[in-house]
Coordinates of C-alpha atoms in Angstrom, one line a residue:
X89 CA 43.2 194.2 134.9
X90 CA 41.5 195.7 132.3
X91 CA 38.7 198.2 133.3
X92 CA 36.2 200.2 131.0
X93 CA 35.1 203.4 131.2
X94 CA 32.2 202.6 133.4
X95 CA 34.5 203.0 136.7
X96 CA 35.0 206.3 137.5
X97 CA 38.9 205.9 138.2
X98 CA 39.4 205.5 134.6
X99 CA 37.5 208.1 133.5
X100 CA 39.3 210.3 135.6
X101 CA 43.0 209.0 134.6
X102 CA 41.8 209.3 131.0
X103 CA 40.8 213.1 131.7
X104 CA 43.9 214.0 133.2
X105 CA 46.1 212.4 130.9
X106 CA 43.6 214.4 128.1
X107 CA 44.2 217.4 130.4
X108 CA 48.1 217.2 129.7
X109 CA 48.0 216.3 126.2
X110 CA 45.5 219.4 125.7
X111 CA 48.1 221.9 127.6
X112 CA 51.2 220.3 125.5
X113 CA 49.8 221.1 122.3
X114 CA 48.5 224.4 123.0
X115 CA 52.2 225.2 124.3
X116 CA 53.9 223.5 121.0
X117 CA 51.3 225.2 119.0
X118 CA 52.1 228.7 120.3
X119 CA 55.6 227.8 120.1
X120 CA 55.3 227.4 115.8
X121 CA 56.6 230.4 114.7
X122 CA 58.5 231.4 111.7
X123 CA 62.6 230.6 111.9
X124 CA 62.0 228.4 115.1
X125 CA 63.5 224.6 114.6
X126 CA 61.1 221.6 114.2
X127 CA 63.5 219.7 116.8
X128 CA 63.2 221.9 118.9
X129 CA 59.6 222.2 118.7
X130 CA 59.1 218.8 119.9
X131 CA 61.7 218.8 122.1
X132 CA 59.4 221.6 124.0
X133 CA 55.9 219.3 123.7
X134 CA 57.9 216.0 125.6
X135 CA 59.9 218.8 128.2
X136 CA 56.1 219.8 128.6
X137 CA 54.4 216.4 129.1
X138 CA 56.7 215.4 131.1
X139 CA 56.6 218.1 133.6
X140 CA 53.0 218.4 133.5
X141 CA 52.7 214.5 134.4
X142 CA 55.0 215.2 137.2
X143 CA 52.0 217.4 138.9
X144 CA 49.7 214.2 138.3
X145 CA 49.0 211.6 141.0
X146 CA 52.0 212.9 143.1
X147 CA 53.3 210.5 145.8
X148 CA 51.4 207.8 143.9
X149 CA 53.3 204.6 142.3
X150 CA 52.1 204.3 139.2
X151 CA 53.1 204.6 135.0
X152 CA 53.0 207.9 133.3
X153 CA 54.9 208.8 130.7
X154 CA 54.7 210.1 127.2
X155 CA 52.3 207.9 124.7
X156 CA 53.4 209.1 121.7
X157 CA 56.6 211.8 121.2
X158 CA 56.0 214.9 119.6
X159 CA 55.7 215.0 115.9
X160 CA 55.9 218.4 113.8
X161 CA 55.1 217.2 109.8
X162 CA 54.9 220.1 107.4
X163 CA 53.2 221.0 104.2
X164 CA 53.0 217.5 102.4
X165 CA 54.7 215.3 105.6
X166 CA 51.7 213.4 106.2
X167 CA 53.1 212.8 109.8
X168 CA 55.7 211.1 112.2
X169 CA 58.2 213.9 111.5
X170 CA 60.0 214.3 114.9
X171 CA 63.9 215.0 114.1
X172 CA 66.8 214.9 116.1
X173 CA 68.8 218.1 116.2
X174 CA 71.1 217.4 113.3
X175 CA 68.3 216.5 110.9
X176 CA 65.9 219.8 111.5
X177 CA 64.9 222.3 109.7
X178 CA 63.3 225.8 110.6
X179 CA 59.7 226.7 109.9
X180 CA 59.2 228.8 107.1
X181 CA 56.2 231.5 107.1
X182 CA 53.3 230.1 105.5
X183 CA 53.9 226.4 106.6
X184 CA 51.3 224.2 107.3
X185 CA 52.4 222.2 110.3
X186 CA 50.5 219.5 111.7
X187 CA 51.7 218.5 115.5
X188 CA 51.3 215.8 117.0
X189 CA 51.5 214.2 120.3
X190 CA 50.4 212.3 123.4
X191 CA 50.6 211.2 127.0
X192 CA 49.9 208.3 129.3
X193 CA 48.4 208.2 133.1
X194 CA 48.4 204.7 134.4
X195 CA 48.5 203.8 130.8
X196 CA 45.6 205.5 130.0
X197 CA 46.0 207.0 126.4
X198 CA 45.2 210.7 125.3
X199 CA 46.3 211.3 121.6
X200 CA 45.9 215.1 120.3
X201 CA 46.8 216.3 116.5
X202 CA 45.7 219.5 115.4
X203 CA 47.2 221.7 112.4
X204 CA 48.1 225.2 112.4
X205 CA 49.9 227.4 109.2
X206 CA 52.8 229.5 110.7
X207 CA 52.9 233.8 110.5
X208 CA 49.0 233.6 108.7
X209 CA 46.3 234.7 110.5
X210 CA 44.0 234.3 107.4
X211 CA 44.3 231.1 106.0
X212 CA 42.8 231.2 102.0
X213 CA 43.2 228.9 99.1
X214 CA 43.8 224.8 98.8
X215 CA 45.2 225.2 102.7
X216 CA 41.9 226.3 104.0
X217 CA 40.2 223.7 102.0
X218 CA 42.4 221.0 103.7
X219 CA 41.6 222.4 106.9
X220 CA 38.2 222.9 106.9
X221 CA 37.8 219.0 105.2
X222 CA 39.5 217.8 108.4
X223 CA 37.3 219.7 110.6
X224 CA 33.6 219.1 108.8
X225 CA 35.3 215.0 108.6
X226 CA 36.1 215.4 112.2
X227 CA 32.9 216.9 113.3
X228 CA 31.0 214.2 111.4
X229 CA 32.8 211.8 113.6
X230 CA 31.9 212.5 116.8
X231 CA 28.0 212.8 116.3
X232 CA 28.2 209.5 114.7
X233 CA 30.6 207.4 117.0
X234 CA 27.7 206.8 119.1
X235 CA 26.9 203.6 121.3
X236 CA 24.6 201.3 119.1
X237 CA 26.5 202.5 115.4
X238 CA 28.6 200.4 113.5
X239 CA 32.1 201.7 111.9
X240 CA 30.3 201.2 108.5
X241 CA 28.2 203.8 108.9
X242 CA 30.8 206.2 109.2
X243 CA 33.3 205.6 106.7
X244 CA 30.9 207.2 104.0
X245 CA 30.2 209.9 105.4
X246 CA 33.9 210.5 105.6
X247 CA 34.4 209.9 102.5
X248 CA 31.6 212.6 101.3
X249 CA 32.8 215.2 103.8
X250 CA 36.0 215.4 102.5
X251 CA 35.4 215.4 98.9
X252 CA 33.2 218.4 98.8
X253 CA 36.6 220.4 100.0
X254 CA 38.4 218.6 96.8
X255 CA 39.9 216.9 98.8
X256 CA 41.0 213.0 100.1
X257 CA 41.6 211.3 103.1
X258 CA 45.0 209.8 103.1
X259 CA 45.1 206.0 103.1
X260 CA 45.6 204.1 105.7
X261 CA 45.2 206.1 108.4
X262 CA 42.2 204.8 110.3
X263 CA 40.5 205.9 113.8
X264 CA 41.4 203.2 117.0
X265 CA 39.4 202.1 120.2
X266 CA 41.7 202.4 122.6
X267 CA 42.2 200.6 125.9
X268 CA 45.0 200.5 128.7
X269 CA 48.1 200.6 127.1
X270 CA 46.6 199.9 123.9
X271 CA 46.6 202.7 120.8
X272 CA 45.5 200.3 118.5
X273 CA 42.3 197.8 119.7
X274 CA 40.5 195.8 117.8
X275 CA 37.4 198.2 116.7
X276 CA 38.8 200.4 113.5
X277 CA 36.9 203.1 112.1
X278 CA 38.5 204.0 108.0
X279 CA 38.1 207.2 106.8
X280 CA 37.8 205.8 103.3
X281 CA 37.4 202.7 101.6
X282 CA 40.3 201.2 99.8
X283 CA 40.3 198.0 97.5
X284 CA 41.8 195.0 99.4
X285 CA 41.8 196.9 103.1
X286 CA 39.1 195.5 104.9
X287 CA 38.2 195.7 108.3
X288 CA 35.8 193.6 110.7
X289 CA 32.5 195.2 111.1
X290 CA 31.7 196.5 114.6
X291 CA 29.2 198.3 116.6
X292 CA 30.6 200.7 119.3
X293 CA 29.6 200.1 123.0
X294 CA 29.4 202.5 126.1
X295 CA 32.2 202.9 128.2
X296 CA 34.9 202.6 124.9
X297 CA 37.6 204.6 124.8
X298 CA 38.2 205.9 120.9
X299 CA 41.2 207.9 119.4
X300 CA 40.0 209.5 116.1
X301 CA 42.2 210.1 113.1
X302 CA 42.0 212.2 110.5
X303 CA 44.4 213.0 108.0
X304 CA 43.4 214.7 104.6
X305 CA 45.4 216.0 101.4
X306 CA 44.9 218.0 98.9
X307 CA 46.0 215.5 96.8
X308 CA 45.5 211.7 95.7
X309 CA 46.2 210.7 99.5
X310 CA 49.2 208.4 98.9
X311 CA 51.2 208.7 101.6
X312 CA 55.0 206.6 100.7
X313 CA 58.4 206.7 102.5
X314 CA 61.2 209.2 101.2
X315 CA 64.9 209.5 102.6
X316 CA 63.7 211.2 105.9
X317 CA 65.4 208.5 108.6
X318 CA 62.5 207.4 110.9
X319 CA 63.0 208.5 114.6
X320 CA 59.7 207.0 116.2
X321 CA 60.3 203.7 117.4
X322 CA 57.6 200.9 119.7
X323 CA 58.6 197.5 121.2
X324 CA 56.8 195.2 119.4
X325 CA 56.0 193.3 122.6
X326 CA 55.4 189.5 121.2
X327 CA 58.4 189.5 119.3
X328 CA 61.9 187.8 120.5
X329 CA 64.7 187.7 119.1
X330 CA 68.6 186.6 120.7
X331 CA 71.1 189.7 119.6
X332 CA 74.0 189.5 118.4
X333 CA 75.6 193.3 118.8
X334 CA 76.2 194.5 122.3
X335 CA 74.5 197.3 121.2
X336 CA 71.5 196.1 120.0
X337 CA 71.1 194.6 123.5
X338 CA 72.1 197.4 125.2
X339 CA 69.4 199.3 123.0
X340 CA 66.8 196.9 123.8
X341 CA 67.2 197.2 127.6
X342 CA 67.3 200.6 127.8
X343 CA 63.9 201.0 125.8
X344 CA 62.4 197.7 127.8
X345 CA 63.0 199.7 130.8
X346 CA 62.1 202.9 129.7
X347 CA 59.9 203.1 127.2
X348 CA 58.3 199.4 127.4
X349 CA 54.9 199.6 125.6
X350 CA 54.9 203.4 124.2
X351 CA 56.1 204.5 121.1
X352 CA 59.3 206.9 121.8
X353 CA 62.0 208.8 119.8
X354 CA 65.3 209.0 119.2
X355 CA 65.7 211.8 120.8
X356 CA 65.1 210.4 124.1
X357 CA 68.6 207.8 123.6
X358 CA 71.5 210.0 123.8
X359 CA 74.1 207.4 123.5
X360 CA 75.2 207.2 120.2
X361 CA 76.0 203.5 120.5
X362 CA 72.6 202.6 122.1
X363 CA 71.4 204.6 118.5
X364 CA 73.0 202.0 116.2
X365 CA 71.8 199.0 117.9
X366 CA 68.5 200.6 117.2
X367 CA 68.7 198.9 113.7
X368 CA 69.7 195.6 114.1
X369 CA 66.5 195.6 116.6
X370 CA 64.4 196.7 113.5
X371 CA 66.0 194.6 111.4
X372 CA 64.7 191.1 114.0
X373 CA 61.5 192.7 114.4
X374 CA 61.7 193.4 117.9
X375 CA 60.8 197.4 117.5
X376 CA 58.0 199.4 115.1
X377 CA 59.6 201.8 113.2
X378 CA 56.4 204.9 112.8
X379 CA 57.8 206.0 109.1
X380 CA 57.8 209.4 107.7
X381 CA 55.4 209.4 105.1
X382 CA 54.7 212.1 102.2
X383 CA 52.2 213.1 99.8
X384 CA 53.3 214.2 96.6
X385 CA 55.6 217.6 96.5
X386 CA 53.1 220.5 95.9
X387 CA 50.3 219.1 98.1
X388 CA 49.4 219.9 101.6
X389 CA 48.2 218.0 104.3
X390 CA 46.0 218.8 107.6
X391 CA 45.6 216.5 110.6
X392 CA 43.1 216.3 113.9
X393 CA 43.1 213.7 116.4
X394 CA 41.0 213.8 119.5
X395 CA 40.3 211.3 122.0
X396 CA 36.5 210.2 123.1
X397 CA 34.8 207.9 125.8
X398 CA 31.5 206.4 125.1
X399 CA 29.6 207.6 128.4
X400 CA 25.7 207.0 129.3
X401 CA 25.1 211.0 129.0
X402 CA 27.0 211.1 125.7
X403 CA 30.2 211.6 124.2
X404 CA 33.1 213.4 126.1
X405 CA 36.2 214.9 124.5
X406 CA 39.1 214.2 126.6
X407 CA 41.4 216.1 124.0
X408 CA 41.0 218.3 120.9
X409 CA 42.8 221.7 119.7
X410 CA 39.7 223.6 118.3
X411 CA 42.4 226.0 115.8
X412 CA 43.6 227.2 113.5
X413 CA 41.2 230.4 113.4
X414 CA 40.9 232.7 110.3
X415 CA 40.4 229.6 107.5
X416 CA 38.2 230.7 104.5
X417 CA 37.4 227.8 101.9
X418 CA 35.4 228.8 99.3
X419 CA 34.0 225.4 99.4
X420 CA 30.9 223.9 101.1
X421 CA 29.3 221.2 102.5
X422 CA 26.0 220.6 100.5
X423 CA 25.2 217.5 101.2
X424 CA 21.8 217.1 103.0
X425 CA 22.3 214.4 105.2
X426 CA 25.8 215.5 106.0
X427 CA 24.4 219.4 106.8
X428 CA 21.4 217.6 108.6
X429 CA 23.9 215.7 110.8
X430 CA 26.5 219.1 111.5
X431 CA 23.3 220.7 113.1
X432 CA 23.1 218.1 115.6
X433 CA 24.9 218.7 119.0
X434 CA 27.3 216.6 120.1
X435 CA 25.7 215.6 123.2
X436 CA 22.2 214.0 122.8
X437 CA 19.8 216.7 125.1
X438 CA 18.9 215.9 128.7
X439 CA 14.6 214.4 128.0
X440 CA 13.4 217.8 130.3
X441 CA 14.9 219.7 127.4
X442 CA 14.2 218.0 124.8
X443 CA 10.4 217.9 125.9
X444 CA 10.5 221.4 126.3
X445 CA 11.7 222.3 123.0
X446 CA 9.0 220.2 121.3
X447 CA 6.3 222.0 123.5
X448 CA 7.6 225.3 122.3
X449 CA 7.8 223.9 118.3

């Protein structure tokens, strides 16, 4: 059964699992240091999850798990960069590294991204200008995801936001109600417009559950597929196909059982047979590949994600990483309606209060 946010043991599994995701990335964020391996890095954010889930509901029969594996993208990776230990690299001083991650209570989704640049604790120049574009496009976002908007109202202001750092959101990433063991519902909120991608005008309702997006570049936003082999896979649940290779169907039993509606990685199959029948399953359809997609060499790009339910006293943030700290643009937002709209808290003001203030103005 499928139950909103207006029962209170929903909002509860969603703050939990928001709890865990919140701790992970804090621990893989700390963990971003300079010579330290990206494989391992995410390696540490799934160890993490997982024991932290263990703690959750204990003696209770119920699904939790990892929602999405840890992703480490750097500099112009736009995202799903979670390599096995043969593929890594180490992090370089100065990287801008974008993690990325999520977990699961009862299927309940929390989704957390935030950015950080390794071994800098001032962060100057075209970096700073990516960061602080995802930030003022983030904080746009949640004073307007508001019961009663409609997606089109946002996307503008986006769009606006961003460009005043000289920068661009990347395309095709958008910003997803989410429901139980659903990422990706049906309301969509675009960070920009783009010729020929349209999407069904909605308003949003209390008691939705929304994961918001936000990728920006310092560059054209075109993200596109290099030779980086993909390692984030999901069972495309309405798809069937019979297999041919043993291994294929040994690969597709293994993930039914274990990772049956949540995207997983590679990582997590250590048979290397089980890994070749991974293809032949892409190849029918029966599993999403999440490519590793880049901007052009040069560029950089900055990522927050943060998960929000709809609720009758306003807006509350299950996840978010608030970093990195130290970033000076030399840009700014100037645009009036946008600056209006930053001054606005996030949570509209209990009427006592709001009466009071207007007495004293």
């Amino acid at each position: 059964e499928d139950l909103d946010c207006s029962h209170p043991e929903v909002v509860n599994k969603y703050q939990q699992a928001g709890a865990v995701a919140n701790e992970a990335i804090k621990a893989v964020i700390a963990a971003c240091v300079e010579g330290k391996s990206i494989a391992e890095v995410c390696e540490l954010g799934d160890a993490k999850i997982n024991e932290l889930l263990s703690k959750v509901y204990k003696g209770k029969k119920m699904e939790k798990g990892i929602a999405f594996p840890t992703c480490a993208s750097v500099n112009n990776c736009c995202g799903h960069f979670s390599p096995l230990k043969e593929d890594s690299s180490a992090l370089k001083k100065g990287d801008l590294v974008k993690i990325d991650l999520g977990a699961h209570v009862d299927g309940y989704t929390a989704l957390v991204a935030g950015s950080v640049v390794v071994g800098e604790s001032e962060i100057t120049g075209r970096k700073a200008d990516v960061l602080q574009a995802a930030r003022v496009a983030s904080d746009v976002i949640i004073r307007t995801l508001q019961p009663g908007k409609k997606n089109s109202d946002i996307t503008p202001l986006v769009e606006r936001a961003v460009e005043a750092f000289g920068c661009k959101s990347v395309d095709g990433v958008v910003s997803h109600q989410i429901k139980r063991f659903s990422t990706d519902g049906t309301k969509v909120i675009l960070n920009k417009r783009l010729p020929g991608q349209q999407v069904e005008e909605c308003t949003f309702d209390q008691h939705e559950a929304y994961a918001v997006d936000v990728v920006v570049s310092t560059g054209e936003g075109k993200a596109r597929e290099l030779e980086t082999k993909c390692t984030v896979f999901k069972r495309a649940p309405d798809n069937k196909y019979n297999l041919k290779m043993k291994s294929a169907r040994e690969a597709l039993f293994k993930i039914e059982k274990s990772h049956p509606k949540m995207p997983f990685s590679l990582r997590e199959i250590d048979d290397p047979r089980v890994r070749l029948g991974i293809t032949e399953c892409v190849r029918h359809e029966l599993l999403q590949p999440h490519p590793v997609l880049y901007e052009r060499d040069g560029e950089f790009v900055a990522q927050i994600k943060f998960c929000v339910l709809l609720m009758p006293s306003g807006p509350i943030k299950i996840t978010g990483w608030e970093g990195p700290e130290g970033v000076k643009s030399d840009k700014t937002v100037e645009d009036e309606e946008i600056v209006a709209l930053l001054k606005q808290p996030i949570k509209p003001k209990k009427k006592k209060a709001a009466a009071a203030d207007a007495a004293k103005a």
